[in-house]
């Protein structure tokens, strides 16, 4: 009887750990022609948040809007947290971009340089301001995300 109970417990533990490993796997990725979302996080040096946002809205956001108008991107959303976190987990701005699909999200935009020259004819000034925007960054990371919300039945 004791061997039987030990066998049942062993089978149960094996099945439980196998299910846990499956559940911990990567979420399913969207299809090749499905929208693809990436969150871009910006952590700015203390005291420079307003300067960073001003430069971002002046020198990067118009380009993102132009790319949305072209159809490569579906949407752009800019957010800032309402409360603070620990310093190591702190971020100041999150820009969420929904791309048309994963291919356009991960390949260079051949029209981007022409768009930048059209938006900012004074390229020397544009490059100085973009250099400054990156000088005041304390950290930046990109996080592709997958919506795994169950579909309504």
JSON list of C-alpha atoms in Angstrom, two decimals:
[
{"chain": "A", "resi": 1, "resn": "UNK", "atom": "CA", "xyz": [0.00, 0.00, 0.00]},
{"chain": "A", "resi": 2, "resn": "UNK", "atom": "CA", "xyz": [2.84, 2.38, 0.88]},
{"chain": "A", "resi": 3, "resn": "UNK", "atom": "CA", "xyz": [4.53, 1.75, -2.50]},
{"chain": "A", "resi": 4, "resn": "UNK", "atom": "CA", "xyz": [1.24, 2.45, -4.26]},
{"chain": "A", "resi": 5, "resn": "UNK", "atom": "CA", "xyz": [0.83, 5.80, -2.45]},
{"chain": "A", "resi": 6, "resn": "UNK", "atom": "CA", "xyz": [4.42, 6.77, -3.22]},
{"chain": "A", "resi": 7, "resn": "UNK", "atom": "CA", "xyz": [3.84, 5.91, -6.89]},
{"chain": "A", "resi": 8, "resn": "UNK", "atom": "CA", "xyz": [0.67, 8.04, -7.00]},
{"chain": "A", "resi": 9, "resn": "UNK", "atom": "CA", "xyz": [2.48, 10.98, -5.35]},
{"chain": "A", "resi": 10, "resn": "UNK", "atom": "CA", "xyz": [5.41, 10.62, -7.79]},
{"chain": "A", "resi": 11, "resn": "UNK", "atom": "CA", "xyz": [3.09, 10.62, -10.82]},
{"chain": "A", "resi": 12, "resn": "UNK", "atom": "CA", "xyz": [1.19, 13.62, -9.43]},
{"chain": "A", "resi": 13, "resn": "UNK", "atom": "CA", "xyz": [4.39, 15.60, -8.84]},
{"chain": "A", "resi": 14, "resn": "UNK", "atom": "CA", "xyz": [5.67, 14.76, -12.34]},
{"chain": "A", "resi": 15, "resn": "UNK", "atom": "CA", "xyz": [2.43, 15.89, -13.96]},
{"chain": "A", "resi": 16, "resn": "UNK", "atom": "CA", "xyz": [2.25, 19.04, -11.84]},
{"chain": "A", "resi": 17, "resn": "UNK", "atom": "CA", "xyz": [5.83, 20.08, -12.67]},
{"chain": "A", "resi": 18, "resn": "UNK", "atom": "CA", "xyz": [5.27, 19.36, -16.38]},
{"chain": "A", "resi": 19, "resn": "UNK", "atom": "CA", "xyz": [2.16, 21.55, -16.41]},
{"chain": "A", "resi": 20, "resn": "UNK", "atom": "CA", "xyz": [4.00, 24.30, -14.57]},
{"chain": "A", "resi": 21, "resn": "UNK", "atom": "CA", "xyz": [6.80, 24.24, -17.15]},
{"chain": "A", "resi": 22, "resn": "UNK", "atom": "CA", "xyz": [4.29, 24.48, -20.01]},
{"chain": "A", "resi": 23, "resn": "UNK", "atom": "CA", "xyz": [2.49, 27.35, -18.28]},
{"chain": "A", "resi": 24, "resn": "UNK", "atom": "CA", "xyz": [5.76, 29.25, -17.81]},
{"chain": "A", "resi": 25, "resn": "UNK", "atom": "CA", "xyz": [6.65, 29.12, -21.51]},
{"chain": "A", "resi": 26, "resn": "UNK", "atom": "CA", "xyz": [6.65, 32.20, -23.73]},
{"chain": "A", "resi": 27, "resn": "UNK", "atom": "CA", "xyz": [3.21, 33.47, -24.69]},
{"chain": "A", "resi": 28, "resn": "UNK", "atom": "CA", "xyz": [2.10, 32.75, -28.23]},
{"chain": "A", "resi": 29, "resn": "UNK", "atom": "CA", "xyz": [3.36, 35.31, -30.72]},
{"chain": "A", "resi": 30, "resn": "UNK", "atom": "CA", "xyz": [0.95, 37.07, -33.08]},
{"chain": "A", "resi": 31, "resn": "UNK", "atom": "CA", "xyz": [0.71, 35.87, -36.66]},
{"chain": "A", "resi": 32, "resn": "UNK", "atom": "CA", "xyz": [3.01, 37.25, -39.36]},
{"chain": "A", "resi": 33, "resn": "UNK", "atom": "CA", "xyz": [0.48, 39.83, -40.51]},
{"chain": "A", "resi": 34, "resn": "UNK", "atom": "CA", "xyz": [-0.91, 40.77, -37.09]},
{"chain": "A", "resi": 35, "resn": "UNK", "atom": "CA", "xyz": [-0.21, 43.98, -35.16]},
{"chain": "A", "resi": 36, "resn": "UNK", "atom": "CA", "xyz": [3.00, 43.87, -33.12]},
{"chain": "A", "resi": 37, "resn": "UNK", "atom": "CA", "xyz": [3.47, 45.99, -29.98]},
{"chain": "A", "resi": 38, "resn": "UNK", "atom": "CA", "xyz": [6.68, 47.28, -28.42]},
{"chain": "A", "resi": 39, "resn": "UNK", "atom": "CA", "xyz": [6.94, 49.38, -25.26]},
{"chain": "A", "resi": 40, "resn": "UNK", "atom": "CA", "xyz": [9.90, 51.78, -25.16]},
{"chain": "A", "resi": 41, "resn": "UNK", "atom": "CA", "xyz": [10.94, 52.87, -21.65]},
{"chain": "A", "resi": 42, "resn": "UNK", "atom": "CA", "xyz": [12.95, 56.00, -20.87]},
{"chain": "A", "resi": 43, "resn": "UNK", "atom": "CA", "xyz": [14.59, 56.70, -17.51]},
{"chain": "A", "resi": 44, "resn": "UNK", "atom": "CA", "xyz": [15.85, 60.29, -17.40]},
{"chain": "A", "resi": 45, "resn": "UNK", "atom": "CA", "xyz": [18.52, 61.78, -15.14]},
{"chain": "A", "resi": 46, "resn": "UNK", "atom": "CA", "xyz": [16.93, 63.47, -12.13]},
{"chain": "A", "resi": 47, "resn": "UNK", "atom": "CA", "xyz": [15.87, 67.03, -12.82]},
{"chain": "A", "resi": 48, "resn": "UNK", "atom": "CA", "xyz": [15.84, 66.66, -16.62]},
{"chain": "A", "resi": 49, "resn": "UNK", "atom": "CA", "xyz": [12.43, 65.04, -17.15]},
{"chain": "A", "resi": 50, "resn": "UNK", "atom": "CA", "xyz": [10.78, 68.21, -18.55]},
{"chain": "A", "resi": 51, "resn": "UNK", "atom": "CA", "xyz": [13.73, 68.89, -20.87]},
{"chain": "A", "resi": 52, "resn": "UNK", "atom": "CA", "xyz": [13.68, 65.31, -22.16]},
{"chain": "A", "resi": 53, "resn": "UNK", "atom": "CA", "xyz": [9.93, 65.40, -22.81]},
{"chain": "A", "resi": 54, "resn": "UNK", "atom": "CA", "xyz": [10.19, 68.77, -24.58]},
{"chain": "A", "resi": 55, "resn": "UNK", "atom": "CA", "xyz": [12.94, 67.43, -26.87]},
{"chain": "A", "resi": 56, "resn": "UNK", "atom": "CA", "xyz": [11.09, 64.15, -27.45]},
{"chain": "A", "resi": 57, "resn": "UNK", "atom": "CA", "xyz": [7.86, 65.94, -28.42]},
{"chain": "A", "resi": 58, "resn": "UNK", "atom": "CA", "xyz": [9.76, 68.38, -30.64]},
{"chain": "A", "resi": 59, "resn": "UNK", "atom": "CA", "xyz": [12.22, 66.04, -32.36]},
{"chain": "A", "resi": 60, "resn": "UNK", "atom": "CA", "xyz": [10.87, 62.51, -32.26]},
{"chain": "A", "resi": 61, "resn": "UNK", "atom": "CA", "xyz": [7.11, 62.51, -31.84]},
{"chain": "A", "resi": 62, "resn": "UNK", "atom": "CA", "xyz": [6.46, 64.26, -35.21]},
{"chain": "A", "resi": 63, "resn": "UNK", "atom": "CA", "xyz": [8.46, 61.51, -36.93]},
{"chain": "A", "resi": 64, "resn": "UNK", "atom": "CA", "xyz": [6.42, 58.83, -35.14]},
{"chain": "A", "resi": 65, "resn": "UNK", "atom": "CA", "xyz": [3.20, 60.57, -36.24]},
{"chain": "A", "resi": 66, "resn": "UNK", "atom": "CA", "xyz": [4.43, 60.69, -39.84]},
{"chain": "A", "resi": 67, "resn": "UNK", "atom": "CA", "xyz": [5.23, 56.97, -39.73]},
{"chain": "A", "resi": 68, "resn": "UNK", "atom": "CA", "xyz": [1.72, 56.28, -38.37]},
{"chain": "A", "resi": 69, "resn": "UNK", "atom": "CA", "xyz": [0.32, 58.27, -41.30]},
{"chain": "A", "resi": 70, "resn": "UNK", "atom": "CA", "xyz": [2.38, 56.11, -43.68]},
{"chain": "A", "resi": 71, "resn": "UNK", "atom": "CA", "xyz": [0.77, 52.92, -42.32]},
{"chain": "A", "resi": 72, "resn": "UNK", "atom": "CA", "xyz": [3.91, 51.24, -40.91]},
{"chain": "A", "resi": 73, "resn": "UNK", "atom": "CA", "xyz": [2.71, 52.00, -37.38]},
{"chain": "A", "resi": 74, "resn": "UNK", "atom": "CA", "xyz": [-0.88, 51.77, -36.20]},
{"chain": "A", "resi": 75, "resn": "UNK", "atom": "CA", "xyz": [-0.61, 53.92, -33.08]},
{"chain": "A", "resi": 76, "resn": "UNK", "atom": "CA", "xyz": [1.70, 55.70, -30.65]},
{"chain": "A", "resi": 77, "resn": "UNK", "atom": "CA", "xyz": [0.88, 56.30, -26.98]},
{"chain": "A", "resi": 78, "resn": "UNK", "atom": "CA", "xyz": [3.08, 58.24, -24.52]},
{"chain": "A", "resi": 79, "resn": "UNK", "atom": "CA", "xyz": [2.64, 57.67, -20.78]},
{"chain": "A", "resi": 80, "resn": "UNK", "atom": "CA", "xyz": [4.22, 58.73, -17.52]},
{"chain": "A", "resi": 81, "resn": "UNK", "atom": "CA", "xyz": [3.66, 56.95, -14.19]},
{"chain": "A", "resi": 82, "resn": "UNK", "atom": "CA", "xyz": [1.40, 58.63, -11.64]},
{"chain": "A", "resi": 83, "resn": "UNK", "atom": "CA", "xyz": [3.45, 57.45, -8.66]},
{"chain": "A", "resi": 84, "resn": "UNK", "atom": "CA", "xyz": [7.10, 56.70, -8.04]},
{"chain": "A", "resi": 85, "resn": "UNK", "atom": "CA", "xyz": [8.79, 53.32, -7.70]},
{"chain": "A", "resi": 86, "resn": "UNK", "atom": "CA", "xyz": [12.15, 52.19, -6.42]},
{"chain": "A", "resi": 87, "resn": "UNK", "atom": "CA", "xyz": [15.11, 53.75, -8.21]},
{"chain": "A", "resi": 88, "resn": "UNK", "atom": "CA", "xyz": [16.16, 50.52, -9.91]},
{"chain": "A", "resi": 89, "resn": "UNK", "atom": "CA", "xyz": [12.62, 50.02, -11.28]},
{"chain": "A", "resi": 90, "resn": "UNK", "atom": "CA", "xyz": [11.99, 53.67, -12.10]},
{"chain": "A", "resi": 91, "resn": "UNK", "atom": "CA", "xyz": [11.03, 54.85, -15.55]},
{"chain": "A", "resi": 92, "resn": "UNK", "atom": "CA", "xyz": [9.81, 58.31, -16.51]},
{"chain": "A", "resi": 93, "resn": "UNK", "atom": "CA", "xyz": [8.19, 57.78, -19.90]},
{"chain": "A", "resi": 94, "resn": "UNK", "atom": "CA", "xyz": [6.76, 54.78, -21.74]},
{"chain": "A", "resi": 95, "resn": "UNK", "atom": "CA", "xyz": [6.05, 55.02, -25.44]},
{"chain": "A", "resi": 96, "resn": "UNK", "atom": "CA", "xyz": [3.89, 52.17, -26.71]},
{"chain": "A", "resi": 97, "resn": "UNK", "atom": "CA", "xyz": [3.94, 51.65, -30.45]},
{"chain": "A", "resi": 98, "resn": "UNK", "atom": "CA", "xyz": [1.65, 49.25, -32.30]},
{"chain": "A", "resi": 99, "resn": "UNK", "atom": "CA", "xyz": [3.27, 48.31, -35.59]},
{"chain": "A", "resi": 100, "resn": "UNK", "atom": "CA", "xyz": [1.45, 46.96, -38.62]},
{"chain": "A", "resi": 101, "resn": "UNK", "atom": "CA", "xyz": [3.25, 43.63, -38.10]},
{"chain": "A", "resi": 102, "resn": "UNK", "atom": "CA", "xyz": [6.46, 42.17, -36.71]},
{"chain": "A", "resi": 103, "resn": "UNK", "atom": "CA", "xyz": [8.34, 42.59, -39.99]},
{"chain": "A", "resi": 104, "resn": "UNK", "atom": "CA", "xyz": [7.96, 46.38, -40.09]},
{"chain": "A", "resi": 105, "resn": "UNK", "atom": "CA", "xyz": [8.70, 46.52, -36.35]},
{"chain": "A", "resi": 106, "resn": "UNK", "atom": "CA", "xyz": [12.05, 44.81, -36.79]},
{"chain": "A", "resi": 107, "resn": "UNK", "atom": "CA", "xyz": [13.27, 46.19, -40.12]},
{"chain": "A", "resi": 108, "resn": "UNK", "atom": "CA", "xyz": [14.61, 49.62, -41.02]},
{"chain": "A", "resi": 109, "resn": "UNK", "atom": "CA", "xyz": [12.20, 52.13, -42.51]},
{"chain": "A", "resi": 110, "resn": "UNK", "atom": "CA", "xyz": [13.66, 53.07, -45.91]},
{"chain": "A", "resi": 111, "resn": "UNK", "atom": "CA", "xyz": [11.73, 56.38, -45.88]},
{"chain": "A", "resi": 112, "resn": "UNK", "atom": "CA", "xyz": [12.79, 57.51, -42.39]},
{"chain": "A", "resi": 113, "resn": "UNK", "atom": "CA", "xyz": [15.82, 59.58, -43.38]},
{"chain": "A", "resi": 114, "resn": "UNK", "atom": "CA", "xyz": [13.84, 61.49, -46.03]},
{"chain": "A", "resi": 115, "resn": "UNK", "atom": "CA", "xyz": [11.06, 62.07, -43.48]},
{"chain": "A", "resi": 116, "resn": "UNK", "atom": "CA", "xyz": [13.57, 63.47, -40.98]},
{"chain": "A", "resi": 117, "resn": "UNK", "atom": "CA", "xyz": [15.04, 65.87, -43.54]},
{"chain": "A", "resi": 118, "resn": "UNK", "atom": "CA", "xyz": [11.54, 67.03, -44.49]},
{"chain": "A", "resi": 119, "resn": "UNK", "atom": "CA", "xyz": [10.49, 67.56, -40.86]},
{"chain": "A", "resi": 120, "resn": "UNK", "atom": "CA", "xyz": [13.76, 69.20, -39.75]},
{"chain": "A", "resi": 121, "resn": "UNK", "atom": "CA", "xyz": [15.49, 71.08, -42.59]},
{"chain": "A", "resi": 122, "resn": "UNK", "atom": "CA", "xyz": [18.11, 72.38, -40.13]},
{"chain": "A", "resi": 123, "resn": "UNK", "atom": "CA", "xyz": [19.75, 68.98, -39.63]},
{"chain": "A", "resi": 124, "resn": "UNK", "atom": "CA", "xyz": [22.65, 70.36, -37.60]},
{"chain": "A", "resi": 125, "resn": "UNK", "atom": "CA", "xyz": [20.26, 71.78, -34.98]},
{"chain": "A", "resi": 126, "resn": "UNK", "atom": "CA", "xyz": [18.16, 68.59, -35.05]},
{"chain": "A", "resi": 127, "resn": "UNK", "atom": "CA", "xyz": [21.23, 66.42, -34.45]},
{"chain": "A", "resi": 128, "resn": "UNK", "atom": "CA", "xyz": [22.44, 68.64, -31.56]},
{"chain": "A", "resi": 129, "resn": "UNK", "atom": "CA", "xyz": [19.05, 68.46, -29.87]},
{"chain": "A", "resi": 130, "resn": "UNK", "atom": "CA", "xyz": [18.79, 64.70, -30.36]},
{"chain": "A", "resi": 131, "resn": "UNK", "atom": "CA", "xyz": [22.31, 64.33, -28.93]},
{"chain": "A", "resi": 132, "resn": "UNK", "atom": "CA", "xyz": [21.19, 66.31, -25.88]},
{"chain": "A", "resi": 133, "resn": "UNK", "atom": "CA", "xyz": [18.07, 64.15, -25.49]},
{"chain": "A", "resi": 134, "resn": "UNK", "atom": "CA", "xyz": [20.25, 61.06, -25.29]},
{"chain": "A", "resi": 135, "resn": "UNK", "atom": "CA", "xyz": [22.84, 62.71, -23.02]},
{"chain": "A", "resi": 136, "resn": "UNK", "atom": "CA", "xyz": [20.24, 63.22, -20.29]},
{"chain": "A", "resi": 137, "resn": "UNK", "atom": "CA", "xyz": [18.98, 59.63, -20.42]},
{"chain": "A", "resi": 138, "resn": "UNK", "atom": "CA", "xyz": [19.88, 57.42, -17.48]},
{"chain": "A", "resi": 139, "resn": "UNK", "atom": "CA", "xyz": [18.45, 54.32, -19.14]},
{"chain": "A", "resi": 140, "resn": "UNK", "atom": "CA", "xyz": [16.39, 53.09, -22.09]},
{"chain": "A", "resi": 141, "resn": "UNK", "atom": "CA", "xyz": [14.97, 49.68, -22.92]},
{"chain": "A", "resi": 142, "resn": "UNK", "atom": "CA", "xyz": [12.56, 48.17, -25.44]},
{"chain": "A", "resi": 143, "resn": "UNK", "atom": "CA", "xyz": [10.06, 45.49, -24.52]},
{"chain": "A", "resi": 144, "resn": "UNK", "atom": "CA", "xyz": [8.04, 43.64, -27.16]},
{"chain": "A", "resi": 145, "resn": "UNK", "atom": "CA", "xyz": [4.73, 42.60, -25.60]},
{"chain": "A", "resi": 146, "resn": "UNK", "atom": "CA", "xyz": [2.05, 40.10, -26.57]},
{"chain": "A", "resi": 147, "resn": "UNK", "atom": "CA", "xyz": [-1.61, 40.55, -25.73]},
{"chain": "A", "resi": 148, "resn": "UNK", "atom": "CA", "xyz": [-2.73, 37.27, -24.19]},
{"chain": "A", "resi": 149, "resn": "UNK", "atom": "CA", "xyz": [-6.17, 38.46, -23.03]},
{"chain": "A", "resi": 150, "resn": "UNK", "atom": "CA", "xyz": [-8.65, 35.63, -23.67]},
{"chain": "A", "resi": 151, "resn": "UNK", "atom": "CA", "xyz": [-11.08, 36.36, -26.49]},
{"chain": "A", "resi": 152, "resn": "UNK", "atom": "CA", "xyz": [-14.74, 36.87, -25.58]},
{"chain": "A", "resi": 153, "resn": "UNK", "atom": "CA", "xyz": [-16.79, 33.76, -26.15]}
]
